[in-house]
Coordinates of C-alpha atoms in Angstrom, one line a residue:
Chain A
M1 CA 21.4 138.3 111.9
G2 CA 22.6 135.2 111.1
D3 CA 23.9 136.3 107.8
L4 CA 25.8 139.0 109.3
T5 CA 27.9 136.5 111.4
R6 CA 28.3 133.7 108.3
V7 CA 32.2 133.5 106.7
T8 CA 32.6 132.1 103.7
I9 CA 36.4 131.2 103.4
D10 CA 38.3 131.5 99.8
F11 CA 40.6 128.9 100.0
D12 CA 43.0 130.6 97.6
T13 CA 43.2 133.6 100.3
S14 CA 43.0 131.3 103.5
H15 CA 46.6 132.2 104.3
L16 CA 45.9 135.8 104.8
I17 CA 42.7 135.7 106.8
F18 CA 44.6 135.0 110.3
P19 CA 47.8 137.2 109.8
T20 CA 45.3 140.0 108.9
I21 CA 43.4 139.3 112.0
I22 CA 46.6 139.0 114.3
A23 CA 48.0 142.2 112.4
C24 CA 44.6 144.3 113.5
I25 CA 44.8 143.4 116.8
L26 CA 48.5 144.0 116.7
G27 CA 47.7 147.8 115.6
L28 CA 45.0 148.1 117.8
L29 CA 47.0 147.0 120.8
G30 CA 50.2 149.5 119.6
L31 CA 47.7 152.2 119.4
A32 CA 46.2 151.6 123.1
I33 CA 49.9 151.3 124.5
V34 CA 50.8 154.2 122.6
I35 CA 47.3 156.3 124.5
R36 CA 48.6 154.8 127.5
D37 CA 52.0 155.5 127.9
R38 CA 52.2 158.5 125.8
A39 CA 54.3 160.3 128.6
R40 CA 56.7 157.6 128.7
I41 CA 57.1 157.4 124.7
A42 CA 57.4 161.3 124.3
A43 CA 60.5 160.9 127.1
A44 CA 61.7 157.9 125.1
G45 CA 64.7 160.1 123.8
S46 CA 66.0 160.9 127.1
Y47 CA 65.5 157.2 128.2
W48 CA 67.7 155.6 125.2
R49 CA 70.0 158.5 125.7
R50 CA 70.5 157.4 129.8
S51 CA 70.5 153.8 128.9
W52 CA 73.4 154.8 126.2
D53 CA 75.3 156.7 129.1
V54 CA 75.1 153.8 131.3
M55 CA 75.8 151.2 129.1
D56 CA 79.2 149.4 128.6
K57 CA 80.0 150.0 125.3
P58 CA 83.0 148.7 125.2
R59 CA 81.6 145.2 126.6
F60 CA 78.4 145.3 124.6
L61 CA 79.1 146.6 121.4
G62 CA 82.3 144.7 121.5
V63 CA 80.4 141.4 122.1
L64 CA 78.1 142.3 119.2
A65 CA 81.0 142.8 116.9
L66 CA 82.7 139.9 117.6
T67 CA 79.9 138.0 117.4
L68 CA 79.0 139.2 114.1
L69 CA 82.6 138.9 112.8
Y70 CA 82.3 135.1 114.1
F71 CA 79.3 134.3 112.4
S72 CA 80.4 135.9 108.9
L73 CA 83.8 134.3 109.1
M74 CA 82.7 130.6 110.1
V75 CA 81.7 129.4 106.6
P76 CA 84.0 130.9 104.2
V77 CA 86.7 129.5 106.8
G78 CA 84.8 125.8 106.7
D79 CA 84.7 126.0 103.1
L80 CA 88.6 126.0 102.6
W81 CA 88.2 122.5 104.7
P82 CA 84.6 121.4 103.3
N83 CA 82.8 119.0 106.0
T84 CA 85.4 119.2 108.6
G85 CA 84.0 121.8 110.6
M86 CA 87.1 123.3 110.6
G87 CA 85.4 126.5 110.2
F88 CA 83.9 126.3 113.5
L89 CA 86.9 125.2 115.3
I90 CA 89.6 127.8 113.6
C91 CA 87.0 130.7 114.0
S92 CA 85.6 129.7 117.6
I93 CA 89.2 129.7 119.5
P94 CA 90.1 133.2 118.8
Y95 CA 86.4 133.8 119.4
V96 CA 86.1 132.4 122.8
L97 CA 89.7 133.9 123.8
A98 CA 88.3 137.5 122.7
T99 CA 85.3 137.1 124.0
G100 CA 86.9 136.2 127.7
L101 CA 89.0 138.7 127.5
L102 CA 86.7 141.6 127.1
F103 CA 84.5 140.2 129.4
M104 CA 87.3 140.4 132.1
H105 CA 87.8 143.0 134.6
E106 CA 91.3 142.8 135.3
R107 CA 93.7 140.9 132.8
P108 CA 96.6 139.1 134.8
L109 CA 98.6 136.3 133.4
R110 CA 97.4 133.9 136.3
Q111 CA 93.3 135.2 134.9
V112 CA 94.6 135.3 131.0
V113 CA 95.9 131.2 131.3
P114 CA 93.4 129.5 132.7
L115 CA 91.0 131.5 129.7
L116 CA 93.5 130.4 126.9
I117 CA 93.0 127.0 128.3
V118 CA 89.6 127.2 127.8
A119 CA 89.7 128.6 124.5
L120 CA 91.3 125.9 123.3
V121 CA 90.2 122.9 125.3
G122 CA 86.3 124.1 124.9
P123 CA 86.0 124.7 121.1
T124 CA 88.4 121.7 120.5
F125 CA 86.3 119.1 122.4
V126 CA 82.9 120.6 121.2
W127 CA 84.2 119.9 117.7
W128 CA 85.8 116.6 118.6
L129 CA 82.1 115.7 120.1
F130 CA 80.1 116.9 117.5
T131 CA 82.3 115.4 114.6
Y132 CA 82.7 111.9 115.7
P133 CA 80.4 111.0 118.3
L134 CA 77.5 112.3 117.3
F135 CA 78.2 112.9 113.6
L136 CA 77.2 116.1 112.9
T137 CA 78.9 118.5 110.3
L138 CA 79.9 122.0 111.4
P139 CA 80.7 124.7 109.4
Chain B
M1 CA 58.3 97.8 132.3
F2 CA 61.0 100.4 133.2
E3 CA 63.3 99.2 130.4
F4 CA 64.3 103.2 129.5
V5 CA 65.9 103.0 132.7
T6 CA 69.3 102.1 131.7
P7 CA 72.8 103.4 133.2
L8 CA 72.9 105.9 130.3
F9 CA 69.5 107.4 131.4
L10 CA 70.4 107.3 134.9
S11 CA 73.3 109.1 134.2
L12 CA 71.8 111.8 132.4
I13 CA 69.3 112.6 134.9
I14 CA 72.1 112.6 137.5
G15 CA 74.5 115.1 135.2
G16 CA 71.7 117.2 134.1
T17 CA 70.6 117.5 137.8
F18 CA 74.3 118.4 138.4
V19 CA 74.5 121.0 135.4
G20 CA 71.5 122.5 136.3
I21 CA 72.3 122.5 139.9
I22 CA 75.4 124.8 138.5
F23 CA 73.5 127.0 136.5
G24 CA 70.7 128.0 139.0
A25 CA 73.5 128.9 141.4
I26 CA 75.1 131.5 139.5
P27 CA 73.4 134.8 138.9
G28 CA 72.4 135.8 135.7
M29 CA 72.1 131.8 134.4
T30 CA 68.7 130.3 134.7
A31 CA 67.2 126.5 133.9
T32 CA 65.9 128.2 130.6
M33 CA 69.5 128.9 130.0
A34 CA 71.0 125.3 131.0
V35 CA 68.0 123.8 128.7
A36 CA 68.7 126.0 125.8
V37 CA 72.3 125.5 125.9
C38 CA 72.3 121.7 126.4
L39 CA 69.1 121.3 124.0
P40 CA 71.4 120.1 120.7
L41 CA 73.3 117.8 123.3
T42 CA 69.8 115.6 122.6
Y43 CA 69.4 115.4 119.2
S44 CA 71.5 112.1 119.2
L45 CA 70.0 110.7 122.6
G46 CA 66.7 109.5 121.7
L47 CA 63.5 110.8 123.2
E48 CA 63.6 109.3 126.6
N49 CA 67.5 109.8 127.3
G50 CA 67.0 113.4 126.1
L51 CA 64.4 114.3 128.3
A52 CA 65.9 112.5 131.2
L53 CA 68.9 115.2 130.6
L54 CA 66.2 118.1 130.4
L55 CA 64.1 117.5 133.1
G56 CA 67.3 117.1 135.0
L57 CA 68.3 120.6 134.3
Y58 CA 64.9 121.9 134.7
V59 CA 64.9 120.5 138.1
G60 CA 68.4 121.4 138.9
G61 CA 68.0 125.0 137.4
I62 CA 65.3 125.9 139.2
S63 CA 66.9 124.2 142.6
G64 CA 70.0 125.6 142.3
G65 CA 68.4 129.5 142.5
L66 CA 68.4 129.5 146.2
V67 CA 72.7 128.7 146.7
P68 CA 73.1 132.5 145.7
A69 CA 70.0 133.8 146.8
I70 CA 70.8 132.4 150.5
L71 CA 74.5 133.1 150.5
L72 CA 74.4 136.4 148.5
G73 CA 70.7 137.7 148.8
I74 CA 70.9 137.6 144.8
P75 CA 68.3 135.4 143.2
G76 CA 70.4 133.1 141.2
T77 CA 66.9 132.4 139.2
P78 CA 64.1 134.5 139.0
S79 CA 61.7 131.9 140.8
S80 CA 64.1 132.4 144.1
I81 CA 63.9 136.3 144.7
T82 CA 61.6 135.4 147.7
T83 CA 64.1 133.1 148.9
T84 CA 66.2 136.0 149.2
F85 CA 64.0 137.9 151.9
D86 CA 64.4 135.3 154.4
G87 CA 67.4 133.2 153.3
Y88 CA 69.9 136.0 153.5
P89 CA 69.2 137.4 157.0
M90 CA 69.5 133.7 157.8
A91 CA 73.0 133.1 156.3
Q92 CA 74.1 136.8 157.7
R93 CA 73.5 135.7 161.2
G94 CA 75.6 132.7 160.4
E95 CA 72.6 130.1 159.9
G96 CA 73.6 129.6 155.6
E97 CA 73.8 125.9 156.0
L98 CA 70.7 125.7 158.0
A99 CA 68.9 127.9 155.3
L100 CA 70.2 126.1 152.7
R101 CA 69.0 122.7 154.0
I102 CA 65.5 124.1 154.7
G103 CA 65.6 125.2 151.3
T104 CA 66.7 122.0 149.9
I105 CA 64.2 119.9 151.6
S106 CA 61.4 122.3 150.8
S107 CA 62.2 122.2 147.1
L108 CA 62.1 118.2 147.3
V109 CA 58.6 118.1 148.5
G110 CA 57.5 120.8 146.4
G111 CA 59.2 118.7 143.3
L112 CA 57.2 115.5 144.7
I113 CA 53.8 117.1 145.1
S114 CA 53.7 118.4 141.9
L115 CA 55.2 115.3 140.7
L116 CA 52.2 113.4 142.1
V117 CA 49.8 116.1 140.6
L118 CA 51.0 115.6 137.1
D119 CA 50.5 111.9 137.6
L120 CA 47.2 111.8 138.1
F121 CA 46.0 115.1 136.6
A122 CA 47.7 115.2 133.0
P123 CA 46.3 111.9 131.5
T124 CA 42.8 112.6 133.1
L125 CA 43.0 116.2 131.5
A126 CA 44.6 114.7 127.9
D127 CA 41.7 112.2 127.8
F128 CA 39.0 114.7 128.3
A129 CA 41.0 117.1 125.5
I130 CA 40.8 114.4 123.4
K131 CA 37.0 115.0 122.7
F132 CA 37.8 118.7 121.7
S133 CA 37.0 120.1 118.2
Y134 CA 38.8 122.7 116.2
V135 CA 36.5 125.2 118.1
E136 CA 37.8 124.3 121.7
K137 CA 41.3 124.0 120.8
F138 CA 41.4 127.0 119.4
L139 CA 39.4 128.7 122.5
I140 CA 41.7 126.3 124.7
I141 CA 44.9 128.1 123.1
F142 CA 43.1 131.4 123.1
F143 CA 42.5 130.7 127.2
A144 CA 46.5 129.9 127.5
L145 CA 47.8 132.9 125.9
T146 CA 44.9 135.0 127.7
V147 CA 45.9 133.8 131.3
M148 CA 49.7 133.9 129.9
A149 CA 49.3 137.6 128.9
A150 CA 47.3 138.6 132.1
L151 CA 49.3 137.4 134.5
S152 CA 52.3 139.5 133.1
S153 CA 53.7 142.6 135.3
D154 CA 52.1 144.6 132.8
M155 CA 48.8 142.9 131.4
L156 CA 48.7 145.6 128.2
L157 CA 52.3 145.1 127.0
G158 CA 51.8 141.0 127.9
I159 CA 49.3 140.7 125.5
F160 CA 50.8 142.6 123.2
S161 CA 54.2 140.7 123.4
G162 CA 51.9 137.3 122.9
V163 CA 50.2 138.8 119.9
L164 CA 53.3 139.8 118.6
G165 CA 54.7 136.5 119.1
I166 CA 51.8 134.8 117.0
F167 CA 52.4 137.2 114.3
V168 CA 56.1 136.5 113.9
A169 CA 55.0 132.4 114.1
L170 CA 53.0 133.2 111.1
I171 CA 55.9 134.5 108.7
G172 CA 56.1 131.9 106.0
T173 CA 54.3 129.3 103.9
Y174 CA 50.7 128.6 104.9
D175 CA 51.6 124.7 105.5
I176 CA 49.8 122.1 103.4
S177 CA 50.5 119.4 105.7
D178 CA 48.4 121.6 108.3
G179 CA 45.5 121.9 105.8
G180 CA 46.6 125.5 104.4
N181 CA 46.8 126.4 100.6
G182 CA 51.2 126.4 100.8
N183 CA 51.2 130.3 100.1
L184 CA 54.0 132.4 101.4
R185 CA 52.8 135.6 103.5
L186 CA 54.5 138.2 105.8
V187 CA 58.0 137.3 104.0
P188 CA 59.4 140.5 102.5
P189 CA 60.7 140.2 99.0
G190 CA 64.1 138.9 98.5
T191 CA 64.3 136.6 102.0
E192 CA 62.2 133.8 100.6
Y193 CA 64.6 131.5 100.4
W194 CA 65.2 132.0 103.9
L195 CA 62.2 132.5 105.3
E196 CA 59.8 129.7 103.4
S197 CA 59.3 128.0 106.5
G198 CA 59.8 130.9 109.0
F199 CA 61.9 131.3 111.7
S200 CA 62.8 128.1 113.7
L201 CA 61.4 127.4 116.9
L202 CA 65.0 126.4 118.5
P203 CA 67.5 129.3 117.2
V204 CA 64.7 131.6 118.2
L205 CA 64.4 130.0 121.9
I206 CA 68.4 130.1 122.3
G207 CA 68.3 133.3 121.2
L208 CA 65.7 134.6 123.4
F209 CA 67.3 133.3 126.4
G210 CA 70.5 132.7 125.9
L211 CA 72.4 135.3 124.0
A212 CA 70.0 138.2 125.1
A213 CA 70.6 137.0 128.8
I214 CA 74.4 137.4 127.9
L215 CA 73.9 141.0 126.2
E216 CA 72.2 142.3 129.0
Q217 CA 75.0 140.9 131.6
A218 CA 77.5 142.7 128.9
E219 CA 75.7 146.0 129.0
I220 CA 76.1 146.4 132.8
G221 CA 79.5 145.3 132.2
V222 CA 79.5 141.6 133.2
P223 CA 79.6 142.4 137.4
K224 CA 82.6 141.4 139.1
G225 CA 82.0 137.5 140.1
H226 CA 82.0 136.8 144.0
S227 CA 85.2 135.3 145.6
S228 CA 85.0 132.4 148.5
K229 CA 85.4 135.4 151.4
D230 CA 82.2 136.5 150.2
I231 CA 79.9 133.3 151.0
K232 CA 79.0 132.7 154.6
V233 CA 77.8 129.2 154.9
G234 CA 77.8 129.2 158.4
K235 CA 79.3 125.8 159.9
H236 CA 77.7 126.2 163.3
S237 CA 74.2 126.1 162.4
R238 CA 73.0 122.4 163.2
F239 CA 70.1 121.7 160.9
S240 CA 67.0 119.7 162.8
F241 CA 63.7 118.6 161.4
G242 CA 62.3 120.3 164.2
V243 CA 62.5 123.5 162.4
F244 CA 59.8 122.0 160.2
R245 CA 57.1 121.7 163.1
G246 CA 54.1 123.4 162.3
E247 CA 55.3 124.4 158.7
G248 CA 53.6 121.1 157.2
I249 CA 50.4 123.2 156.1
N250 CA 52.7 126.1 154.8
L251 CA 55.1 123.3 152.8
V252 CA 52.0 121.5 151.2
R253 CA 50.1 124.9 150.3
S254 CA 53.1 126.4 148.8
S255 CA 53.4 123.6 146.6
L256 CA 50.3 122.9 145.9
I257 CA 49.9 127.1 144.8
G258 CA 53.4 126.4 142.6
T259 CA 52.0 123.5 141.1
F260 CA 48.6 125.3 140.1
V261 CA 50.5 128.2 139.3
G262 CA 52.6 125.9 137.0
I263 CA 49.3 124.6 135.6
L264 CA 48.5 128.3 134.0
P265 CA 50.6 128.8 131.2
G266 CA 53.4 131.4 130.7
V267 CA 53.4 132.3 134.7
G268 CA 56.4 131.6 135.7
G269 CA 58.4 130.2 139.1
S270 CA 58.6 134.0 140.2
A271 CA 55.3 134.3 140.4
A272 CA 54.4 130.9 142.2
S273 CA 57.2 132.1 144.8
I274 CA 55.8 135.2 145.5
I275 CA 52.5 134.1 145.7
S276 CA 53.3 130.9 147.8
Y277 CA 55.2 133.4 150.1
T278 CA 52.5 135.9 150.6
N279 CA 50.1 133.3 151.5
A280 CA 52.8 132.0 154.3
K281 CA 52.8 135.1 155.8
T282 CA 49.2 136.0 155.6
F283 CA 48.6 132.9 157.4
S284 CA 51.3 132.9 159.7
K285 CA 50.8 133.1 163.6
T286 CA 54.0 135.6 163.4
P287 CA 54.0 137.9 160.0
E288 CA 56.0 140.3 161.4
R289 CA 58.8 137.9 161.6
Y290 CA 59.2 137.0 158.0
G291 CA 61.8 139.3 155.8
K292 CA 63.9 139.0 158.8
G293 CA 65.3 135.4 158.5
E294 CA 61.9 133.4 159.2
P295 CA 62.3 129.6 158.1
G296 CA 58.8 129.7 156.9
G297 CA 59.5 132.1 154.2
I298 CA 62.1 129.8 152.6
I299 CA 59.9 126.9 153.0
A300 CA 57.1 128.8 151.2
S301 CA 59.4 130.2 148.4
E302 CA 61.1 126.9 147.7
S303 CA 58.6 124.8 147.6
G304 CA 56.5 126.8 145.6
N305 CA 59.3 127.4 143.0
N306 CA 60.1 123.6 142.6
G307 CA 55.8 122.9 142.6
L308 CA 56.1 124.9 139.5
T309 CA 58.4 122.0 137.5
G310 CA 55.1 119.4 137.7
G311 CA 52.7 121.7 137.5
A312 CA 54.0 123.2 134.2
L313 CA 54.3 119.6 132.5
V314 CA 50.6 119.4 133.0
P315 CA 49.3 121.7 129.9
L316 CA 52.0 120.7 128.0
L317 CA 52.0 117.1 127.9
S318 CA 48.1 117.3 127.9
L319 CA 47.1 120.1 125.9
G320 CA 50.2 120.9 124.2
I321 CA 50.6 124.1 125.7
P322 CA 53.8 125.0 127.9
G323 CA 53.4 126.0 131.2
D324 CA 56.6 128.2 131.3
S325 CA 59.1 129.3 129.4
T326 CA 61.7 125.9 130.2
T327 CA 58.7 123.8 129.4
A328 CA 58.4 125.8 125.8
L329 CA 62.2 124.7 125.6
L330 CA 60.9 120.9 126.0
I331 CA 58.7 121.7 122.9
G332 CA 61.8 122.1 121.1
A333 CA 63.2 118.5 122.3
F334 CA 60.1 116.6 121.7
T335 CA 60.2 118.6 117.6
L336 CA 63.6 117.3 117.6
Q337 CA 62.5 113.6 117.7
G338 CA 59.6 113.9 115.7
V339 CA 57.1 114.0 118.4
Q340 CA 54.3 116.3 118.7
V341 CA 52.5 117.1 122.5
G342 CA 49.2 117.5 122.5
P343 CA 46.3 115.3 123.8
L344 CA 47.1 112.3 121.9
F345 CA 50.7 112.5 123.6
I346 CA 50.5 110.4 126.5
G347 CA 48.4 107.6 125.0
N348 CA 50.4 107.1 122.2
N349 CA 53.7 107.5 124.1
P350 CA 53.1 105.7 127.3
G351 CA 56.9 104.6 127.6
T352 CA 58.2 108.1 127.2
W353 CA 55.4 109.1 129.5
D354 CA 56.1 106.8 132.1
A355 CA 60.1 108.3 131.6
M356 CA 59.2 111.3 132.0
I357 CA 57.4 111.0 135.5
V358 CA 60.6 108.3 136.7
A359 CA 62.9 111.1 135.5
M360 CA 61.6 113.6 137.5
L361 CA 61.4 111.6 140.2
I362 CA 65.0 110.5 140.4
A363 CA 65.9 114.1 139.7
N364 CA 64.5 115.4 142.3
I365 CA 65.7 112.9 144.7
A366 CA 69.1 113.7 143.2
M367 CA 68.9 117.5 143.7
F368 CA 68.0 116.6 147.5
V369 CA 71.1 114.3 147.7
M370 CA 73.7 116.6 146.0
M371 CA 72.5 119.6 147.5
Y372 CA 71.7 118.5 151.1
Y373 CA 75.0 116.6 151.1
A374 CA 77.2 118.6 149.2
I375 CA 75.8 122.2 149.5
R376 CA 79.4 123.4 150.6
Y377 CA 81.0 122.5 147.1
F378 CA 78.2 123.8 145.5
A379 CA 78.3 127.1 147.2
L380 CA 81.7 127.5 145.3
V381 CA 80.1 127.8 142.2
V382 CA 79.2 131.4 142.5
T383 CA 83.0 131.9 142.6
I384 CA 83.4 130.8 138.7
P385 CA 84.3 133.7 136.5
K386 CA 81.8 134.8 134.0
H387 CA 84.5 135.7 131.5
I388 CA 84.9 132.0 131.0
L389 CA 81.5 130.8 131.3
F390 CA 80.4 133.6 129.2
P391 CA 82.0 132.8 126.0
V392 CA 81.8 129.1 126.2
I393 CA 77.8 129.6 126.6
L394 CA 77.8 131.6 123.4
M395 CA 79.6 129.1 121.6
M396 CA 77.3 126.5 122.7
C397 CA 74.4 128.9 121.7
V398 CA 75.8 129.0 118.3
I399 CA 76.2 125.3 118.1
G400 CA 72.8 124.9 119.5
A401 CA 71.2 127.1 116.6
Y402 CA 73.3 125.2 113.7
T403 CA 72.6 122.1 114.5
I404 CA 69.0 121.7 115.3
N405 CA 68.3 121.8 111.4
Y406 CA 71.0 119.6 110.2
G407 CA 73.3 122.7 109.6
I408 CA 71.6 125.6 108.3
M409 CA 73.6 128.9 109.0
F410 CA 70.5 131.3 108.6
D411 CA 69.4 129.4 112.1
V412 CA 72.9 131.3 113.5
W413 CA 71.7 134.4 112.0
T414 CA 68.0 134.2 113.9
L415 CA 70.0 133.5 116.9
L416 CA 71.6 136.6 116.5
I417 CA 68.4 138.4 115.7
F418 CA 66.7 137.0 118.4
G419 CA 69.1 137.9 120.9
V420 CA 69.5 141.4 120.3
L421 CA 65.5 141.2 119.9
G422 CA 65.1 139.8 123.5
W423 CA 67.7 142.1 125.0
L424 CA 65.4 144.7 123.0
F425 CA 62.4 143.5 124.9
G426 CA 64.1 144.0 128.3
K427 CA 64.3 148.0 127.3
L428 CA 61.2 148.2 125.8
R429 CA 59.7 146.0 128.8
L430 CA 57.8 143.7 126.2
E431 CA 57.6 140.1 127.5
V432 CA 59.6 137.4 126.6
A433 CA 57.4 134.5 128.1
P434 CA 54.4 135.4 126.3
F435 CA 56.0 136.3 123.0
I436 CA 57.6 132.9 122.9
I437 CA 54.4 131.0 123.9
G438 CA 52.6 133.1 121.3
F439 CA 55.2 132.1 118.9
I440 CA 54.7 128.3 119.4
L441 CA 50.8 128.5 119.8
G442 CA 50.3 130.8 116.6
P443 CA 50.8 128.3 114.0
S444 CA 48.1 125.8 115.6
A445 CA 45.6 129.2 116.7
E446 CA 46.0 129.9 113.2
I447 CA 44.6 126.3 111.9
Y448 CA 42.2 125.7 114.5
F449 CA 40.6 128.9 113.9
V450 CA 40.6 128.7 109.7
K451 CA 39.3 125.2 110.1
S452 CA 36.5 126.4 112.5
L453 CA 35.6 128.5 110.1
E454 CA 35.8 126.6 107.2
S455 CA 33.7 124.0 108.9
F456 CA 30.9 125.7 110.1
G457 CA 30.6 129.1 108.2
D458 CA 30.1 131.2 111.1
V459 CA 31.7 133.1 113.8
T460 CA 29.2 132.4 116.4
I461 CA 30.5 128.7 116.7
F462 CA 33.3 129.9 118.9
F463 CA 30.5 130.4 121.8
T464 CA 27.5 127.8 121.0
K465 CA 29.7 124.9 119.7
S466 CA 29.2 123.0 123.2
W467 CA 29.0 123.3 126.6
I468 CA 33.1 123.4 126.8
A469 CA 33.3 126.2 124.7
V470 CA 30.9 128.3 126.8
L471 CA 32.8 127.1 129.9
L472 CA 36.3 128.4 128.1
W473 CA 34.7 131.7 127.8
V474 CA 33.8 132.2 131.5
L475 CA 37.4 131.0 132.2
I476 CA 38.6 133.6 129.5
I477 CA 36.9 136.2 131.3
G478 CA 37.3 135.2 134.7
S479 CA 41.3 134.9 134.2
V480 CA 41.6 138.5 133.2
A481 CA 39.2 139.5 135.8
G482 CA 41.6 137.5 138.4
A483 CA 44.8 138.3 137.0
A484 CA 43.9 142.1 137.7
L485 CA 43.3 141.4 141.0
M486 CA 46.6 139.2 141.3
S487 CA 48.7 141.8 139.9
K488 CA 47.5 144.2 142.5
K489 CA 48.5 142.0 145.5
R490 CA 51.4 141.2 144.2
R491 CA 52.4 145.2 143.4
Q492 CA 51.4 145.0 147.0
M493 CA 53.9 142.4 148.3
T494 CA 56.6 143.7 146.3
E495 CA 56.4 147.4 147.9
E496 CA 56.2 146.0 151.2
A497 CA 58.8 143.6 150.7
A498 CA 61.0 146.8 149.4

């Protein structure tokens, strides 16, 4: 009986022991969920279709697209003026403005102007704060 | 002795509490989000000052949730859900200000009682935990994960989320500094450069708690804000401490329940307030009044959720296990400053420990003063348009993710990956809190597990090492059984309220 519980750890493969155990547990739990929720999983197609139908697609997909664009452009723009944080500043202003406009329900001038001010002041203040008092280089 | 109490320290607590109340008061934004967004600001503040800011945000964020709960019937944070049951009916009959003041005082009492428990209990628990070997340390983490997952709204999905968090945390190198062999695992070919150290904790946290929350709001179309006309503070409802007559036991019991729930890892404020509310109703002489504007309901809910604040810090500071998602973020603040929390923390960092206690005390008092005397102005916070707030928060999330590791763009992409993952979690009914606690505790669990086997070479060691190991197994089994019972009670309570 004692031999059954004895374990020898090989140092060279010790990095795989715990991930293997966790992967097995995860697989078993996944299987248990599939068995328990089989009806719900079978109806997953209609659930996702319904979610897609009720989703505010312009806002949700718009914010994702803008964020992807923002992240992708920050470094290339920043590389034009290295170590100045300009990539962050130049990309953040239109990002904040565009996202804000996307989230607005109506866009009268008296709502757009405060957003424009925030889009200019917010990123500029953050850029100044991190560049000077905090000495952190932004992209 | 208290040389850390400087004008900057005080300003950070008061400022943090102020910002926290604003975050808590805006529906869709939480204390966790406030801490996540402001975390990078602590980078250059030093540990004590950084914690002062974050603890202020924590206390303020939890307390601020009562403002929309009472005035609009929408919980500002999940922990204020039961405040809506009685607070909103009171506001509708013109007693909004009275309800807000009852909630504020209850929050203060809950916060102070939990702080007292933290001060008395955490050092004792830490002294005890110092004696733990790898085996007991692994079992403590196992216990924490069991409790946290078992108390999720769906136990199986909660456990799955926690284990998934551990799995994701294992991506990268088995660190030599932790006694590992320095080899990579779970890293897809071609991604070794980025994933050598795995995913960084803070971008993961900011993604799950910041970006995911905004994606959820975007999905439902970013609900229109409220105008000042929607807010009925009720100028004619005069407050008197007579409201608390006969509610002393409710106040203390709810605060202690909140503190206890806080000590249980990953359970969260909504459970604290629901359990407190249920007990208050059960023991009340007039339970039929609950849900119709009974001050006792607000007292129970708010003292319960603020009781969580000190309680959640107990396992964090004595065992290195976060009590809720916000304290999980505090681990990030410690990591940022190169400090490891665990049983040795209080003994090795007495100054930081004192600073945390003082910061919590001042944050609770600042919260009380601000919310008691300026509640009318905080009520207006709910009218701040989200189309201005959300883009700024998104930008702050990016800053946070980027600066945390001295400027690594992969961390910004991590933020996006986990933001989308957090949103997907909501769709798949997976739980974020167990995932994140699994993610934080995963690497430690691995080290303690492998080291235990390397040292003893027998799996039975986890059951036979000491009486503490046996006790921990009893607690693990008990927690699962107890959780099933509590889950049933919670479901009944929610159904009754609906």
